[in-house]
Amino acid sequence: MPKPAQGHVIPIFFGLVAYDDTRALILSDIGGVCLVTPEGAVREAKLKLLLEKVLRAVTDLGVSHDGLKLDKFHLADDSDDDRAEQLKDIIQDLYQIMVQVSTYDSMGRSSRDVLSTEMKTLSQSLRALHTSAAPPNQLPSVPPELLEYVENGRNPDIYTREFVELVRHGNQLMRGKLNAFSTFRDVLAENMTSAMPELRDDVAQVVEATGGVPPGRRSGEQNGASSSSAAAGSDGPHTGTAG
């Protein structure tokens, strides 16, 4: 019987499988939130303690954790102790914000950055508390438009097809705008180079920075190609005359 790696929730053991010389336990889902999501945000000091406890428990089970990633770890809401800790974190965040506000320096950039960081930390703590206090049987996030399709008796696949068509149309429109701006850039660069030769270097720098080819290089390549064609044409008649 597996023992809990965190808290008091004991997962149900369904069996043991082996694949590619690797053994794995099949366990029930204990719920909770993933550590890599905003809802599962944890302070760094607390995260180290949690991971150390979990990895030690996994090692005691005889399971290798070399390939484990953070998206495999979930914070399980198994008691009110977690909510108490989250409330303490929120109170601590509010205290830190109070300290930063009382010593705030409007002319100092460091004060703004520290206060902004504390506000973000408070937002994450409030979000984590809201997630843990929410009922566990929440519905997944579904677009309202898709719900309207189902309520009106329409096939949900139609929504998917229309969404794909909308994205395709938006991509085509954006590609057309990019091509139009690229053409306008090249025409403007050629005209500016011809009218103001002293700005040739600046124009070339701007064109290169935007992914284009400066007018001088394009004309040089065209002149080189024309010269090569002319040389090849002159060699042809000369060879014929010599013969």
Short mmCIF file of C-alpha atoms in Angstrom, two decimals:
data_model
loop_
_atom_site.label_atom_id
_atom_site.label_comp_id
_atom_site.label_asym_id
_atom_site.label_seq_id
_atom_site.Cartn_x
_atom_site.Cartn_y
_atom_site.Cartn_z
CA MET A 1 0.00 0.00 0.00
CA PRO A 2 1.63 3.30 -1.03
CA LYS A 3 2.10 5.87 1.67
CA PRO A 4 1.36 9.55 1.07
CA ALA A 5 4.26 11.60 -0.23
CA GLN A 6 2.63 14.81 0.94
CA GLY A 7 -0.12 15.50 3.47
CA HIS A 8 -2.62 12.83 4.48
CA VAL A 9 -4.09 11.83 1.11
CA ILE A 10 -3.27 8.21 0.29
CA PRO A 11 -3.65 7.36 -3.42
CA ILE A 12 -5.29 4.10 -4.45
CA PHE A 13 -2.79 1.57 -5.82
CA PHE A 14 -4.06 -0.06 -9.03
CA GLY A 15 -0.99 -2.04 -10.00
CA LEU A 16 2.55 -2.06 -11.31
CA VAL A 17 3.56 -1.85 -14.97
CA ALA A 18 6.91 -2.21 -16.72
CA TYR A 19 7.79 -0.57 -20.02
CA ASP A 20 11.19 -0.18 -21.66
CA ASP A 21 12.97 -1.52 -18.55
CA THR A 22 11.17 1.08 -16.43
CA ARG A 23 8.71 0.29 -13.65
CA ALA A 24 5.81 2.57 -12.83
CA LEU A 25 3.04 2.58 -10.24
CA ILE A 26 -0.55 3.12 -11.37
CA LEU A 27 -2.17 5.32 -8.73
CA SER A 28 -5.42 7.23 -8.45
CA ASP A 29 -5.55 10.98 -8.99
CA ILE A 30 -5.45 12.82 -5.67
CA GLY A 31 -6.42 16.14 -7.25
CA GLY A 32 -4.76 19.41 -6.39
CA VAL A 33 -3.05 21.94 -8.63
CA CYS A 34 0.12 21.56 -10.67
CA LEU A 35 3.25 23.36 -9.50
CA VAL A 36 3.92 24.84 -12.95
CA THR A 37 0.55 26.65 -13.07
CA PRO A 38 -0.14 30.08 -11.52
CA GLU A 39 -2.62 28.44 -9.13
CA GLY A 40 0.16 26.20 -7.83
CA ALA A 41 2.67 28.98 -7.21
CA VAL A 42 4.65 28.37 -4.02
CA ARG A 43 7.31 30.41 -2.32
CA GLU A 44 10.84 29.23 -3.11
CA ALA A 45 11.69 28.39 0.49
CA LYS A 46 8.50 26.40 0.94
CA LEU A 47 8.93 24.70 -2.44
CA LYS A 48 12.34 23.34 -1.47
CA LEU A 49 10.90 21.80 1.70
CA LEU A 50 7.98 20.24 -0.17
CA LEU A 51 10.14 18.80 -2.95
CA GLU A 52 12.66 17.42 -0.49
CA LYS A 53 9.89 15.63 1.38
CA VAL A 54 8.28 14.29 -1.78
CA LEU A 55 11.52 13.09 -3.39
CA ARG A 56 12.55 11.35 -0.19
CA ALA A 57 9.18 9.56 -0.08
CA VAL A 58 9.50 8.56 -3.74
CA THR A 59 12.99 7.22 -3.10
CA ASP A 60 11.73 5.19 -0.15
CA LEU A 61 9.22 3.58 -2.50
CA GLY A 62 12.10 2.41 -4.69
CA VAL A 63 11.14 4.65 -7.62
CA SER A 64 13.79 6.60 -9.51
CA HIS A 65 13.07 10.32 -9.77
CA ASP A 66 15.76 11.26 -12.28
CA GLY A 67 13.21 12.09 -14.99
CA LEU A 68 10.63 13.81 -12.79
CA LYS A 69 9.64 17.36 -13.69
CA LEU A 70 7.63 20.00 -11.86
CA ASP A 71 4.57 19.35 -14.01
CA LYS A 72 4.38 15.90 -12.36
CA PHE A 73 3.91 17.39 -8.89
CA HIS A 74 0.51 18.49 -7.60
CA LEU A 75 -0.38 20.30 -4.41
CA ALA A 76 -3.17 18.26 -2.82
CA ASP A 77 -5.81 20.03 -0.76
CA ASP A 78 -6.34 17.47 1.97
CA SER A 79 -6.99 19.56 5.08
CA ASP A 80 -7.56 23.06 6.38
CA ASP A 81 -3.89 23.33 7.32
CA ASP A 82 -3.02 24.40 3.78
CA ARG A 83 -5.59 27.19 3.88
CA ALA A 84 -4.21 28.35 7.21
CA GLU A 85 -0.73 28.51 5.72
CA GLN A 86 -2.07 30.38 2.71
CA LEU A 87 -3.80 32.90 4.96
CA LYS A 88 -0.53 33.39 6.81
CA ASP A 89 1.22 33.99 3.49
CA ILE A 90 -1.40 36.58 2.53
CA ILE A 91 -1.04 38.37 5.86
CA GLN A 92 2.73 38.36 5.41
CA ASP A 93 2.35 39.75 1.88
CA LEU A 94 0.07 42.53 3.14
CA TYR A 95 2.60 43.37 5.83
CA GLN A 96 5.40 43.55 3.26
CA ILE A 97 3.29 45.84 1.09
CA MET A 98 2.57 48.08 4.10
CA VAL A 99 6.30 48.34 4.78
CA GLN A 100 7.08 49.16 1.16
CA VAL A 101 4.32 51.79 0.98
CA SER A 102 5.46 53.49 4.19
CA THR A 103 9.03 53.75 2.86
CA TYR A 104 8.11 54.31 -0.77
CA ASP A 105 10.40 56.61 -2.74
CA SER A 106 8.63 57.99 -5.81
CA MET A 107 11.96 58.97 -7.38
CA GLY A 108 13.65 55.63 -6.86
CA ARG A 109 13.22 52.87 -9.38
CA SER A 110 14.13 50.16 -6.85
CA SER A 111 11.14 51.09 -4.68
CA ARG A 112 8.75 50.71 -7.61
CA ASP A 113 10.22 47.35 -8.58
CA VAL A 114 10.06 45.98 -5.04
CA LEU A 115 6.48 47.16 -4.56
CA SER A 116 5.47 45.70 -7.91
CA THR A 117 7.01 42.35 -6.94
CA GLU A 118 5.18 42.34 -3.61
CA MET A 119 1.88 43.08 -5.35
CA LYS A 120 2.43 40.18 -7.75
CA THR A 121 3.24 37.88 -4.83
CA LEU A 122 0.04 38.94 -3.08
CA SER A 123 -1.94 38.27 -6.25
CA GLN A 124 -0.47 34.76 -6.50
CA SER A 125 -1.25 34.06 -2.83
CA LEU A 126 -4.85 35.22 -3.23
CA ARG A 127 -5.23 33.12 -6.37
CA ALA A 128 -3.87 30.05 -4.60
CA LEU A 129 -6.28 30.55 -1.68
CA HIS A 130 -9.21 30.98 -4.05
CA THR A 131 -8.28 27.80 -5.89
CA SER A 132 -7.94 25.75 -2.72
CA ALA A 133 -11.26 27.04 -1.33
CA ALA A 134 -13.15 26.37 -4.57
CA PRO A 135 -15.17 23.15 -4.89
CA PRO A 136 -13.16 20.25 -6.36
CA ASN A 137 -15.75 19.41 -9.02
CA GLN A 138 -15.36 22.56 -11.08
CA LEU A 139 -16.23 22.34 -14.73
CA PRO A 140 -13.38 22.76 -17.21
CA SER A 141 -12.97 26.07 -18.96
CA VAL A 142 -15.26 26.01 -22.01
CA PRO A 143 -15.68 28.91 -24.47
CA PRO A 144 -19.12 30.56 -24.07
CA GLU A 145 -19.62 30.42 -27.83
CA LEU A 146 -19.30 26.64 -27.76
CA LEU A 147 -21.95 26.42 -25.05
CA GLU A 148 -24.27 28.55 -27.19
CA TYR A 149 -23.75 26.15 -30.10
CA VAL A 150 -24.77 23.20 -27.93
CA GLU A 151 -27.75 25.03 -26.43
CA ASN A 152 -28.99 25.93 -29.91
CA GLY A 153 -28.71 22.31 -31.03
CA ARG A 154 -25.81 22.96 -33.40
CA ASN A 155 -22.90 20.62 -33.97
CA PRO A 156 -19.86 21.66 -31.87
CA ASP A 157 -17.63 20.66 -34.78
CA ILE A 158 -19.07 23.64 -36.68
CA TYR A 159 -17.63 25.95 -34.03
CA THR A 160 -14.22 24.31 -34.43
CA ARG A 161 -14.35 24.62 -38.22
CA GLU A 162 -15.44 28.26 -38.08
CA PHE A 163 -12.72 29.02 -35.54
CA VAL A 164 -10.08 27.46 -37.78
CA GLU A 165 -11.37 29.44 -40.76
CA LEU A 166 -11.29 32.63 -38.71
CA VAL A 167 -7.69 32.00 -37.66
CA ARG A 168 -6.72 31.20 -41.25
CA HIS A 169 -8.35 34.39 -42.49
CA GLY A 170 -6.54 36.39 -39.82
CA ASN A 171 -3.21 34.82 -40.79
CA GLN A 172 -3.77 35.61 -44.46
CA LEU A 173 -4.70 39.19 -43.62
CA MET A 174 -1.61 39.60 -41.47
CA ARG A 175 0.60 38.09 -44.17
CA GLY A 176 -0.83 40.53 -46.71
CA LYS A 177 -0.09 43.45 -44.40
CA LEU A 178 3.47 42.25 -43.86
CA ASN A 179 4.06 41.93 -47.59
CA ALA A 180 2.54 45.37 -48.22
CA PHE A 181 4.75 46.99 -45.59
CA SER A 182 7.82 45.18 -46.98
CA THR A 183 7.08 46.46 -50.47
CA PHE A 184 6.48 49.98 -49.17
CA ARG A 185 9.77 49.80 -47.24
CA ASP A 186 11.73 48.81 -50.33
CA VAL A 187 10.13 51.51 -52.51
CA LEU A 188 10.65 54.18 -49.86
CA ALA A 189 14.27 53.11 -49.36
CA GLU A 190 15.00 53.31 -53.10
CA ASN A 191 13.41 56.76 -53.42
CA MET A 192 15.21 58.10 -50.34
CA THR A 193 18.54 56.73 -51.56
CA SER A 194 18.05 58.36 -54.96
CA ALA A 195 16.84 61.71 -53.58
CA MET A 196 19.24 61.93 -50.61
CA PRO A 197 22.43 59.97 -51.29
CA GLU A 198 23.95 61.22 -48.03
CA LEU A 199 21.44 59.04 -46.15
CA ARG A 200 22.35 55.88 -48.03
CA ASP A 201 24.08 54.26 -45.04
CA ASP A 202 21.26 55.11 -42.63
CA VAL A 203 18.65 53.78 -45.03
CA ALA A 204 20.62 50.58 -45.54
CA GLN A 205 20.90 50.10 -41.77
CA VAL A 206 17.15 50.50 -41.29
CA VAL A 207 16.34 48.14 -44.17
CA GLU A 208 18.71 45.47 -42.86
CA ALA A 209 17.27 45.80 -39.35
CA THR A 210 13.78 45.12 -40.72
CA GLY A 211 14.84 42.03 -42.66
CA GLY A 212 15.21 43.59 -46.10
CA VAL A 213 18.00 44.02 -48.64
CA PRO A 214 19.40 47.55 -49.05
CA PRO A 215 18.80 49.19 -52.45
CA GLY A 216 22.51 49.38 -53.24
CA ARG A 217 22.97 45.66 -52.91
CA ARG A 218 19.92 44.88 -55.00
CA SER A 219 21.04 47.20 -57.79
CA GLY A 220 24.59 45.86 -57.54
CA GLU A 221 23.37 42.30 -57.92
CA GLN A 222 21.23 43.29 -60.90
CA ASN A 223 24.12 45.17 -62.51
CA GLY A 224 26.41 42.20 -61.91
CA ALA A 225 23.92 39.88 -63.54
CA SER A 226 23.52 42.26 -66.51
CA SER A 227 27.29 42.54 -66.93
CA SER A 228 27.64 38.77 -66.88
CA SER A 229 24.94 38.45 -69.53
CA ALA A 230 26.58 41.10 -71.70
CA ALA A 231 29.99 39.44 -71.39
CA ALA A 232 28.53 36.09 -72.32
CA GLY A 233 26.80 37.66 -75.32
CA SER A 234 29.96 39.37 -76.56
CA ASP A 235 31.97 36.18 -76.23
CA GLY A 236 29.45 34.34 -78.37
CA PRO A 237 29.71 36.50 -81.54
CA HIS A 238 33.49 36.87 -81.10
CA THR A 239 33.90 33.11 -81.03
CA GLY A 240 31.74 32.79 -84.09
CA THR A 241 33.79 35.38 -86.02
CA ALA A 242 37.04 33.69 -85.13
CA GLY A 243 35.70 30.44 -86.43
#
